[in-house]
XYZ file of C-alpha atoms in Angstrom:
683
model
C -0.345 0.220 -0.202
C 1.454 4.155 -0.166
C 0.730 5.812 2.162
C -2.415 7.109 0.200
C -3.754 4.077 1.534
C -3.664 2.894 -2.403
C -2.606 -0.348 -3.558
C -0.314 -0.635 -5.978
C 0.278 -3.441 -8.933
C 2.465 -4.871 -7.534
C 1.007 -6.996 -5.123
C -1.739 -7.924 -7.457
C 0.921 -10.475 -8.431
C 0.973 -13.444 -6.792
C 4.673 -16.137 -5.713
C 4.429 -18.787 -8.203
C 4.135 -22.080 -6.281
C 5.117 -24.781 -7.595
C 3.916 -28.187 -7.317
C 5.702 -30.341 -5.343
C 7.770 -32.950 -6.218
C 6.635 -35.974 -8.304
C 8.594 -39.973 -8.440
C 8.900 -41.549 -11.144
C 6.893 -44.612 -9.379
C 4.036 -43.887 -7.961
C 3.217 -45.555 -4.858
C 6.473 -44.749 -2.259
C 5.775 -41.273 0.566
C 9.000 -38.962 -0.125
C 10.482 -37.305 3.040
C 7.630 -34.341 4.362
C 10.795 -31.824 5.137
C 12.700 -31.054 2.536
C 12.613 -34.092 0.283
C 14.819 -33.277 -3.385
C 17.894 -33.882 -3.029
C 20.634 -31.970 -4.843
C 22.624 -34.948 -5.346
C 26.562 -35.120 -7.338
C 26.743 -38.341 -9.225
C 30.155 -40.147 -10.058
C 29.273 -40.740 -14.399
C 32.804 -39.995 -15.465
C 31.495 -37.866 -18.029
C 32.684 -33.677 -18.186
C 29.100 -32.762 -19.512
C 27.502 -34.255 -16.863
C 28.719 -32.927 -13.651
C 26.405 -30.981 -12.642
C 24.045 -31.952 -9.371
C 21.142 -34.020 -10.893
C 18.167 -33.927 -8.109
C 16.322 -36.735 -6.580
C 13.910 -37.399 -4.751
C 13.910 -38.476 -0.101
C 12.921 -41.572 0.238
C 10.223 -41.243 2.936
C 11.975 -44.013 4.950
C 15.221 -43.378 3.905
C 14.736 -39.355 5.450
C 17.359 -39.624 8.799
C 20.132 -40.728 7.006
C 20.535 -38.972 3.519
C 22.600 -35.732 4.698
C 24.565 -33.371 3.329
C 27.973 -35.192 2.271
C 26.693 -38.557 2.228
C 26.807 -41.494 0.206
C 23.605 -42.739 -1.939
C 22.796 -44.540 -5.181
C 20.789 -43.446 -7.383
C 19.807 -44.321 -10.703
C 20.881 -43.012 -13.520
C 21.189 -43.608 -16.997
C 20.192 -47.164 -16.558
C 23.050 -48.060 -14.277
C 23.452 -47.898 -10.025
C 25.260 -44.927 -9.955
C 27.621 -43.617 -6.948
C 26.417 -40.373 -6.079
C 27.477 -37.434 -3.528
C 24.543 -35.893 -1.125
C 24.683 -31.828 -2.502
C 22.397 -29.832 0.064
C 18.241 -30.998 0.375
C 14.660 -28.464 -0.158
C 11.963 -28.105 -0.392
C 11.210 -28.085 -3.362
C 12.898 -29.092 -6.817
C 14.517 -26.271 -10.096
C 13.222 -29.645 -12.672
C 9.562 -28.987 -13.635
C 9.582 -33.387 -13.682
C 9.242 -36.542 -12.974
C 12.116 -37.142 -9.741
C 13.599 -40.158 -9.552
C 14.507 -42.032 -5.817
C 17.225 -42.605 -4.026
C 18.053 -46.381 -4.857
C 19.863 -46.344 -1.231
C 21.906 -44.881 1.316
C 25.993 -46.877 1.305
C 26.830 -44.612 4.296
C 24.883 -41.945 6.247
C 27.946 -40.718 7.415
C 28.871 -36.589 6.497
C 32.331 -37.827 4.732
C 31.595 -34.641 2.135
C 32.186 -31.356 3.855
C 30.874 -27.659 2.415
C 34.895 -26.447 3.258
C 36.116 -29.088 0.852
C 33.627 -29.293 -1.695
C 34.389 -25.495 -2.156
C 37.510 -26.370 -1.918
C 36.682 -29.478 -4.375
C 34.753 -27.172 -7.064
C 38.010 -24.221 -6.949
C 40.090 -27.322 -7.776
C 38.415 -28.114 -10.459
C 37.923 -24.755 -12.122
C 41.122 -23.909 -12.355
C 42.367 -26.456 -13.672
C 39.247 -27.372 -16.180
C 38.363 -30.098 -14.749
C 35.712 -32.025 -13.671
C 34.438 -31.815 -9.877
C 33.919 -35.582 -9.104
C 37.624 -36.041 -10.313
C 39.211 -34.220 -7.715
C 36.457 -35.247 -5.525
C 37.583 -39.370 -5.483
C 41.569 -37.006 -4.814
C 39.767 -35.858 -1.954
C 37.409 -38.875 0.048
C 38.883 -42.011 0.010
C 36.255 -44.701 -0.247
C 35.024 -46.131 2.955
C 35.725 -49.316 4.535
C 32.707 -50.187 6.156
C 34.128 -51.597 9.743
C 36.538 -48.813 9.863
C 32.879 -46.810 10.068
C 31.879 -49.498 12.873
C 33.969 -50.037 15.455
C 35.556 -46.252 15.418
C 34.249 -44.127 19.087
C 31.728 -40.910 17.615
C 33.416 -39.792 20.427
C 36.201 -38.248 20.414
C 38.270 -40.349 22.880
C 40.430 -38.265 25.592
C 43.998 -37.091 25.055
C 47.207 -35.848 26.921
C 47.390 -31.746 26.733
C 49.909 -29.613 24.354
C 52.837 -29.141 25.931
C 53.610 -24.949 26.446
C 56.964 -25.492 23.723
C 60.143 -22.552 23.475
C 60.170 -22.887 18.497
C 64.103 -22.098 18.940
C 64.502 -23.033 15.422
C 62.731 -20.665 14.471
C 64.995 -18.717 16.319
C 67.683 -18.744 13.569
C 65.287 -17.448 11.145
C 64.908 -13.693 10.192
C 61.223 -13.115 10.994
C 60.802 -16.896 12.109
C 59.220 -16.444 15.489
C 56.778 -13.649 14.864
C 55.427 -16.276 11.624
C 54.614 -18.872 14.519
C 53.146 -15.817 16.744
C 50.490 -14.497 13.643
C 49.724 -18.920 13.336
C 49.465 -18.423 17.113
C 47.389 -15.796 17.551
C 44.834 -16.795 14.111
C 46.366 -14.308 11.655
C 46.236 -16.427 7.885
C 51.018 -15.595 6.761
C 52.541 -17.136 4.106
C 55.704 -17.364 3.330
C 58.265 -18.866 1.651
C 61.029 -21.033 4.013
C 64.493 -21.588 3.112
C 65.574 -24.549 5.550
C 69.041 -24.316 7.057
C 70.670 -27.898 6.362
C 70.644 -29.215 10.087
C 71.560 -33.293 10.892
C 70.767 -32.845 14.186
C 66.833 -33.372 14.459
C 65.525 -30.399 16.313
C 66.488 -28.044 14.358
C 66.243 -30.305 10.760
C 62.810 -29.070 8.568
C 60.359 -31.823 10.063
C 61.023 -30.386 13.258
C 60.539 -26.786 11.648
C 57.114 -28.177 10.593
C 56.172 -29.121 13.390
C 56.966 -26.721 15.744
C 54.479 -24.807 13.221
C 51.610 -27.246 13.454
C 52.139 -27.062 17.387
C 51.653 -23.023 17.511
C 48.930 -23.337 14.894
C 47.244 -26.117 17.878
C 48.047 -23.185 20.635
C 45.188 -21.574 19.439
C 42.928 -23.662 18.352
C 43.641 -24.334 15.757
C 44.384 -27.642 13.489
C 47.547 -28.054 10.343
C 48.002 -30.183 6.831
C 50.862 -30.874 6.407
C 52.587 -32.214 3.005
C 55.555 -33.588 2.596
C 56.542 -36.227 -0.514
C 55.898 -39.422 -0.288
C 55.519 -42.149 3.488
C 59.431 -42.014 4.840
C 59.052 -37.330 4.929
C 55.519 -38.878 5.819
C 57.703 -40.973 8.874
C 59.880 -38.057 9.994
C 57.142 -35.348 10.021
C 54.844 -37.933 12.203
C 58.542 -38.978 15.347
C 58.710 -34.677 14.724
C 55.641 -33.741 15.985
C 55.242 -37.134 18.247
C 57.900 -35.999 19.574
C 57.148 -32.582 20.003
C 53.509 -32.964 20.937
C 52.691 -36.706 21.727
C 51.051 -39.132 21.246
C 46.948 -38.811 19.439
C 47.314 -35.816 18.879
C 48.573 -35.872 14.264
C 47.041 -38.737 12.051
C 48.911 -40.266 8.248
C 47.065 -39.792 5.699
C 49.034 -42.371 2.994
C 47.671 -44.345 -0.332
C 50.145 -46.905 1.035
C 48.222 -47.337 4.318
C 45.282 -49.671 3.398
C 41.527 -49.031 3.173
C 40.863 -49.363 6.256
C 43.980 -47.876 8.246
C 43.179 -44.411 6.091
C 39.443 -44.509 6.296
C 39.161 -44.879 9.959
C 42.042 -42.011 9.815
C 40.521 -39.433 7.851
C 37.516 -40.689 10.257
C 39.221 -39.355 12.990
C 39.629 -36.323 10.614
C 36.146 -35.843 9.831
C 34.472 -36.526 13.535
C 37.287 -33.721 14.883
C 39.622 -36.694 16.927
C 42.405 -35.411 15.933
C 42.912 -31.865 14.062
C 46.816 -32.617 12.701
C 46.687 -34.191 9.797
C 50.678 -34.835 8.015
C 50.558 -37.080 4.579
C 51.422 -36.820 1.144
C 49.431 -34.789 -1.767
C 45.575 -35.900 -1.693
C 46.142 -35.361 2.203
C 45.408 -31.317 1.221
C 42.245 -32.210 0.585
C 41.926 -33.752 4.768
C 38.258 -32.149 6.490
C 39.931 -31.043 9.530
C 38.694 -28.733 12.139
C 39.302 -24.945 12.275
C 42.215 -25.026 9.889
C 44.645 -22.868 10.446
C 47.458 -23.914 8.636
C 49.660 -25.717 5.166
C 52.241 -26.104 4.987
C 54.159 -28.286 2.211
C 58.154 -29.581 2.271
C 60.262 -29.508 -0.835
C 57.511 -28.025 -3.731
C 59.146 -28.631 -6.568
C 59.321 -32.342 -6.165
C 57.674 -34.011 -8.805
C 55.397 -35.842 -6.407
C 53.878 -33.150 -5.826
C 52.001 -32.485 -8.737
C 49.273 -35.608 -9.042
C 49.201 -37.729 -12.098
C 45.198 -38.355 -12.204
C 43.208 -35.918 -13.436
C 42.887 -33.043 -13.180
C 45.992 -32.857 -12.092
C 46.695 -30.922 -9.686
C 49.036 -28.693 -7.752
C 49.618 -28.776 -4.054
C 50.730 -25.466 -3.964
C 48.219 -24.553 -5.900
C 45.428 -27.154 -3.611
C 47.160 -25.606 0.035
C 45.776 -22.141 -1.773
C 43.096 -22.059 -2.206
C 42.211 -23.814 0.506
C 43.543 -21.151 2.746
C 41.985 -19.495 0.963
C 38.518 -20.935 1.798
C 39.322 -20.839 5.950
C 41.664 -18.238 6.155
C 44.263 -20.700 7.127
C 48.068 -19.812 7.329
C 50.563 -20.268 4.047
C 53.467 -21.831 5.035
C 56.301 -23.349 1.865
C 59.414 -25.342 3.222
C 62.593 -26.149 1.184
C 66.074 -26.477 0.955
C 64.965 -24.938 -2.526
C 62.857 -22.086 -4.037
C 60.700 -22.881 -7.400
C 60.042 -19.879 -9.560
C 56.598 -19.950 -8.717
C 57.718 -19.550 -5.142
C 60.266 -16.506 -6.333
C 56.912 -15.035 -8.528
C 55.191 -15.343 -4.895
C 57.681 -13.791 -3.032
C 58.207 -11.306 -5.495
C 53.785 -10.371 -6.173
C 54.472 -10.228 -1.574
C 51.567 -13.364 -1.527
C 54.477 -14.794 0.944
C 57.534 -13.284 2.778
C 60.312 -14.966 2.457
C 62.183 -16.380 5.264
C 65.728 -17.491 5.134
C 68.684 -18.432 7.420
C 71.633 -15.813 7.765
C 74.292 -16.367 5.749
C 77.187 -17.220 9.357
C 74.897 -19.817 10.062
C 74.603 -21.211 7.231
C 78.991 -21.668 6.959
C 78.796 -23.126 9.973
C 75.996 -25.759 8.682
C 76.299 -25.799 5.359
C 78.783 -28.807 3.169
C 81.031 -26.841 1.878
C 81.871 -27.861 -1.966
C 83.966 -28.108 -4.106
C 83.697 -29.225 -7.879
C 85.326 -30.973 -9.382
C 87.731 -30.648 -12.743
C 88.361 -26.871 -11.219
C 91.712 -24.697 -10.168
C 94.221 -27.156 -9.161
C 92.064 -30.680 -9.515
C 92.348 -29.875 -13.467
C 96.471 -29.083 -13.582
C 96.369 -32.544 -11.211
C 94.104 -34.254 -13.553
C 92.854 -33.011 -16.427
C 90.381 -35.259 -17.539
C 89.280 -35.284 -14.479
C 86.308 -32.283 -15.347
C 84.767 -35.988 -17.840
C 85.744 -38.831 -15.290
C 82.597 -40.693 -13.651
C 85.165 -41.118 -10.172
C 87.552 -38.036 -10.736
C 90.795 -38.462 -8.271
C 89.961 -35.435 -6.695
C 85.867 -37.056 -5.449
C 88.383 -40.667 -4.248
C 91.085 -39.037 -1.942
C 87.692 -37.218 -0.113
C 85.440 -40.291 -0.345
C 88.864 -41.319 1.148
C 89.536 -39.167 4.179
C 85.585 -38.869 5.095
C 85.757 -42.724 5.245
C 87.412 -42.353 8.472
C 85.342 -39.670 10.075
C 81.689 -42.205 9.081
C 79.189 -42.750 5.371
C 79.924 -41.192 2.594
C 77.102 -40.617 0.340
C 77.038 -40.575 -3.375
C 74.973 -39.893 -5.325
C 73.855 -41.258 -9.639
C 71.589 -39.226 -11.771
C 70.238 -42.621 -12.813
C 69.537 -46.192 -11.684
C 70.549 -49.468 -13.461
C 74.329 -50.980 -14.165
C 74.152 -49.100 -17.954
C 71.632 -47.408 -18.742
C 72.267 -46.152 -22.140
C 75.204 -47.157 -24.945
C 76.618 -45.142 -27.498
C 79.622 -45.680 -30.506
C 82.923 -46.403 -29.251
C 84.118 -45.255 -31.957
C 81.439 -41.884 -33.255
C 80.359 -41.478 -29.923
C 77.110 -40.961 -30.867
C 74.250 -42.830 -29.301
C 73.204 -47.608 -29.479
C 70.135 -47.296 -30.779
C 67.111 -50.553 -31.081
C 67.574 -51.815 -34.354
C 63.254 -52.817 -34.041
C 62.460 -49.203 -32.171
C 65.355 -47.063 -32.221
C 64.512 -47.004 -28.811
C 68.333 -46.268 -25.853
C 71.016 -49.721 -25.827
C 71.639 -50.577 -22.059
C 73.350 -53.190 -19.890
C 70.635 -54.200 -17.457
C 74.075 -56.198 -15.708
C 77.521 -57.772 -16.157
C 78.188 -59.977 -19.025
C 74.278 -59.721 -20.015
C 74.211 -58.789 -24.270
C 72.456 -55.125 -24.799
C 69.450 -54.187 -24.426
C 66.711 -51.769 -25.703
C 64.804 -50.198 -23.034
C 62.333 -49.248 -24.382
C 59.906 -52.227 -26.106
C 63.233 -54.588 -24.595
C 65.035 -56.199 -28.103
C 68.742 -58.202 -27.412
C 70.672 -56.994 -29.316
C 73.107 -60.083 -30.360
C 75.613 -58.014 -33.366
C 75.555 -54.370 -33.035
C 76.780 -52.314 -35.941
C 76.768 -48.641 -35.496
C 74.867 -46.736 -38.780
C 77.028 -44.785 -38.669
C 80.824 -45.622 -38.705
C 80.262 -49.026 -38.954
C 82.690 -49.554 -35.484
C 80.701 -53.102 -34.086
C 82.129 -51.978 -29.919
C 79.882 -50.177 -27.433
C 80.756 -47.876 -25.216
C 78.955 -46.542 -21.704
C 77.625 -43.254 -22.073
C 75.547 -42.707 -18.910
C 76.766 -45.201 -15.449
C 73.914 -46.212 -13.413
C 73.987 -46.629 -9.664
C 74.648 -50.631 -9.508
C 77.874 -50.336 -11.583
C 78.711 -47.187 -9.404
C 78.518 -49.413 -6.422
C 80.421 -51.746 -8.182
C 83.463 -49.971 -9.056
C 83.654 -47.993 -5.638
C 82.767 -51.783 -3.984
C 87.062 -52.645 -6.421
C 87.726 -48.816 -5.182
C 87.458 -49.376 -1.771
C 88.095 -52.575 -0.236
C 86.330 -53.293 3.248
C 84.526 -50.738 2.689
C 80.093 -51.805 3.134
C 78.164 -50.824 0.493
C 75.052 -50.716 0.622
C 72.689 -49.036 -2.268
C 69.340 -47.425 -2.077
C 66.353 -47.324 -5.183
C 64.013 -47.207 -6.177
C 61.985 -51.553 -5.630
C 65.109 -51.135 -2.851
C 64.696 -47.772 -1.266
C 66.400 -48.105 2.700
C 65.664 -45.234 5.181
C 68.537 -44.830 8.133
C 72.455 -46.286 8.009
C 74.138 -46.198 11.129
C 77.655 -44.310 12.190
C 79.820 -46.367 11.444
C 81.923 -46.286 8.072
C 80.293 -46.903 4.939
C 79.227 -45.758 0.646
C 75.630 -46.119 0.325
C 75.226 -45.235 -3.585
C 72.137 -43.596 -4.075
C 69.215 -42.288 -7.350
C 67.926 -39.261 -5.866
C 65.190 -39.201 -3.582
C 66.772 -42.259 -2.078
C 69.406 -41.306 -0.176
C 68.335 -43.003 3.949
C 68.594 -39.889 6.918
C 72.139 -41.152 8.228
C 72.324 -41.131 11.709
C 75.061 -37.860 12.746
C 75.307 -37.168 8.968
C 76.910 -37.757 6.224
C 80.887 -37.208 6.539
C 81.570 -36.214 3.227
C 78.352 -36.288 -0.383
C 80.190 -37.089 -3.915
C 77.630 -35.454 -6.802
C 78.621 -38.309 -9.367
C 77.923 -37.426 -13.570
C 75.924 -33.871 -13.123
C 76.523 -33.524 -16.174
C 73.071 -36.465 -16.887
C 71.255 -34.378 -14.984
C 71.220 -30.801 -16.350
C 71.316 -32.296 -19.900
C 67.507 -32.883 -19.357
C 65.815 -30.885 -21.702
C 63.189 -29.928 -19.729
C 62.158 -26.265 -18.335
C 63.251 -27.000 -14.641
C 66.703 -28.304 -15.950
C 68.462 -26.084 -13.747
C 66.057 -26.233 -10.788
C 65.730 -29.344 -11.006
C 69.772 -29.925 -10.786
C 69.609 -28.129 -7.384
C 67.164 -29.095 -5.425
C 68.277 -32.902 -5.910
C 71.914 -31.306 -4.650
C 70.764 -29.327 -2.324
C 68.759 -32.783 -1.064
C 71.869 -34.364 -1.361
C 74.299 -31.960 0.518
C 71.956 -31.647 3.430
C 72.308 -35.113 4.993
C 75.589 -34.516 5.372
C 77.588 -32.895 8.228
C 78.340 -28.721 8.514
C 81.595 -27.576 7.596
C 82.218 -26.700 10.718
C 82.166 -30.760 11.441
C 84.090 -31.071 8.794
C 81.616 -31.425 6.087
C 83.134 -31.653 1.924
C 80.268 -31.693 -0.341
C 82.410 -33.164 -3.979
C 80.340 -32.729 -7.902
C 81.536 -34.317 -10.196
C 81.234 -34.511 -14.184
C 79.884 -31.082 -14.179
C 81.078 -28.526 -17.613
C 84.059 -26.107 -16.830
C 83.888 -24.128 -20.434
C 80.769 -21.615 -18.473
C 79.596 -20.770 -15.796
C 76.019 -23.298 -14.637
C 73.279 -20.824 -12.487
C 73.169 -24.625 -10.784
C 76.283 -25.389 -9.601
C 77.152 -22.076 -8.878
C 73.818 -22.020 -6.684
C 75.233 -25.284 -4.914
C 78.935 -23.652 -4.710
C 77.635 -21.014 -2.638
C 74.225 -21.999 -1.277
C 72.336 -19.450 -2.130
C 69.132 -21.392 -3.611
C 67.146 -17.746 -3.322
C 69.369 -16.074 -5.743
C 68.836 -18.955 -8.561
C 64.719 -18.701 -7.964
C 64.757 -15.143 -8.101
C 67.271 -15.074 -11.759
C 65.008 -18.864 -12.319
C 61.715 -16.206 -12.697
C 63.514 -12.818 -14.059
C 65.009 -15.414 -17.565
C 61.321 -17.062 -17.222
C 58.999 -13.602 -17.396
C 61.495 -12.893 -20.286
C 60.035 -15.707 -22.640
C 56.787 -15.638 -21.787
C 56.905 -19.055 -19.747
C 56.181 -20.177 -17.593
C 54.640 -19.064 -13.889
C 54.473 -15.814 -15.627
C 52.704 -17.034 -18.273
C 49.217 -20.130 -18.111
C 50.250 -23.552 -20.212
C 47.375 -25.669 -21.226
C 48.945 -28.484 -23.202
C 46.557 -30.708 -25.629
C 47.538 -33.562 -26.349
C 46.173 -36.385 -29.314
C 45.575 -36.489 -33.267
C 46.376 -33.303 -35.685
C 43.180 -34.005 -36.792
C 41.798 -33.765 -33.724
C 43.446 -31.287 -32.234
C 43.176 -29.134 -35.157
C 39.285 -29.337 -34.604
C 39.062 -29.060 -30.341
C 41.630 -25.764 -31.107
C 39.193 -24.355 -34.048
C 36.589 -24.525 -31.848
C 37.846 -23.266 -29.047
C 37.210 -19.226 -28.103
C 40.933 -17.844 -28.421
C 41.538 -14.750 -26.930
C 44.565 -12.816 -29.422
C 46.232 -12.807 -26.067
C 46.784 -16.705 -26.217
C 49.901 -17.427 -28.462
C 49.076 -21.515 -29.743
C 52.644 -23.671 -29.953
C 53.292 -26.963 -32.471
C 52.615 -29.272 -33.026
C 54.861 -31.207 -32.192
C 55.800 -35.712 -32.163
C 54.803 -37.590 -29.282
C 54.257 -40.844 -30.487
C 52.598 -42.290 -34.118
C 49.864 -40.318 -34.840
C 49.792 -38.301 -31.497
C 50.639 -34.335 -31.269
C 50.322 -31.828 -29.284
C 50.592 -28.789 -28.646
C 50.867 -25.727 -26.310
C 48.585 -23.061 -25.288
C 50.381 -19.990 -22.958
C 48.058 -17.542 -21.999
C 49.119 -13.675 -20.384
C 47.885 -13.870 -16.970
C 45.219 -12.416 -16.242
C 43.782 -14.968 -19.371
C 44.377 -17.957 -17.472
C 41.117 -18.185 -16.300
C 39.317 -17.854 -19.542
C 42.183 -19.979 -20.420
C 40.975 -22.880 -17.742
C 36.699 -22.076 -19.330
C 37.823 -22.668 -22.594
C 39.211 -25.905 -21.566
C 36.731 -27.489 -19.470
C 34.091 -26.099 -22.169
C 36.218 -28.717 -24.979
C 36.372 -31.779 -22.779
C 32.573 -31.610 -21.860
C 32.188 -31.070 -25.632
C 34.124 -34.763 -26.911
C 32.573 -35.741 -23.674
C 29.385 -35.508 -24.947
C 29.811 -36.295 -28.857
C 31.467 -39.333 -27.090
C 35.082 -38.199 -29.312
C 37.055 -42.090 -30.336
C 39.252 -40.347 -30.481
C 40.247 -37.528 -27.823
C 42.215 -34.634 -27.093
C 44.092 -35.094 -23.318
C 43.662 -31.164 -21.965
C 46.771 -31.094 -18.977
C 46.794 -27.308 -17.446
C 50.205 -25.665 -15.981
C 52.349 -29.581 -16.681
C 55.447 -28.991 -15.071
C 57.393 -29.257 -18.521
C 55.155 -28.112 -21.567
C 57.395 -30.724 -23.632
C 57.173 -33.738 -22.164
């Protein structure tokens, strides 16, 4: 009514009342309250990546709660789904099917995890259902029944000081802000330490303790199960038992689901695990920290291929949580965060590093070259041999070899060209002593090698593997125990007694009291990798090995062998100076000049040439998006690279998602595989 008491025409408009939703088949009563459930059905199809409405039978009403697992009928099949919400009215005006059954009333999908999954899928142009398969572990009925709903009594968190964090400028202030409930973000360059109190697992545990002291939970993410075990030990030492759980894929179905339920039901507030643990439903999440950002184990190999760093950023933004990335090196992506003010760099004082970092020497430089002209190219230069001999009087010696196996790569003795398989042109190698050359691609045995370039019948080793290195060092140091650690037989720890430990990158064990010396062999084999992050990965692998060695103050020495001496290599310079911050900033600057990631968003499309052309032709790409390629990948398979400036990155993700939906709807026989933000666009 107006002030004069007269009615308006708008008051004559009555709201539209939708009829009560009707079931597909009559007879089954539906819930009286909120009879419509929005269900995210696990169809696996990109064009059906949205909630669908179903009726809630009256008998199931109490169990059909948001986040519960259910079974529904979809396209003639019984499919799994998650209940997203319930409502009184349906958006769909036709008849609705009813929910078939409730798999479990446990609300395993929380609204916070669902929101994160949606943002991750949107960022990578993927499907929400694919992200949820990574986020929520499969149900285990026995685990649900065995775990009490009520939270068990656990001991109080002790009041702890964090002396290790005081070694970093701004470290104590960061922890204080985490405890007070703020959301700071930091990129920590950890100082090496062979003391468990100051080593990196203790740094992560202290950060989790700071969040817990403020009543908030934490997620700590590390590359593999060995790192999980180290962080678990540090958490138990800091917090006591019962305050954390581990979430890893190798736990087994019941153990993993039990750990997930403990987090979901609020029994614990600290989670340590590998990449999928980034979605853990931690109550009052206040901190997400991850170790070694450059490790490729942080990259999910399943669609939509999310990376830990991006998952952590999304979850922190949704929860108002603190972010902490820690490592001995800093990736270009983290350097960009620091340059943009997204994260604050935390670094140790140079005087501390001079004591805690082993002294790094380069074989084949200076006086080494005068004494041994072949030292720069030798697999084991004399200077490295002398360092190992002296160090073995004081403790174990670590030898890092880039390649596993025996002789993984062979070449012609005369012309030095790579030896290739006559069947598939793959590289030839030796699996062991006395065995014939074998193709590493197809497995064909080469019984009569003849070089197609010069006709020579003789072969030589171009790359020496870990097993052959162990043989050579065993002969060079008779009576000294030799331990190998690599794929299939990884050693976690060794004692302080003298021994040689031959390891491939990433499989290095932890030595009691630290290694007396570290030899980094065949540096060229890592530097020659034709990938965008070759230098970054070299520095990461080398620093991770050197960090296991005693500091220069305790006589620790590291020798890098096989590096080029005719030019300056930034990764080697950064290792000698122990200046990963300088290297990361330099790497970021070079990539910015060339519009390479992380200063641009990149998507790769892989498939047959005609399918690629059709896919790109249907995408609405802006003028600023560069289309590079196609590049041959395999027989009848090529790859296109789409590069967009960062402001156009979200639009590129939208186009990738739309392309996937179109191909899914058409049931394409030659689909195009798409991936956003790959570690190396050419691989």
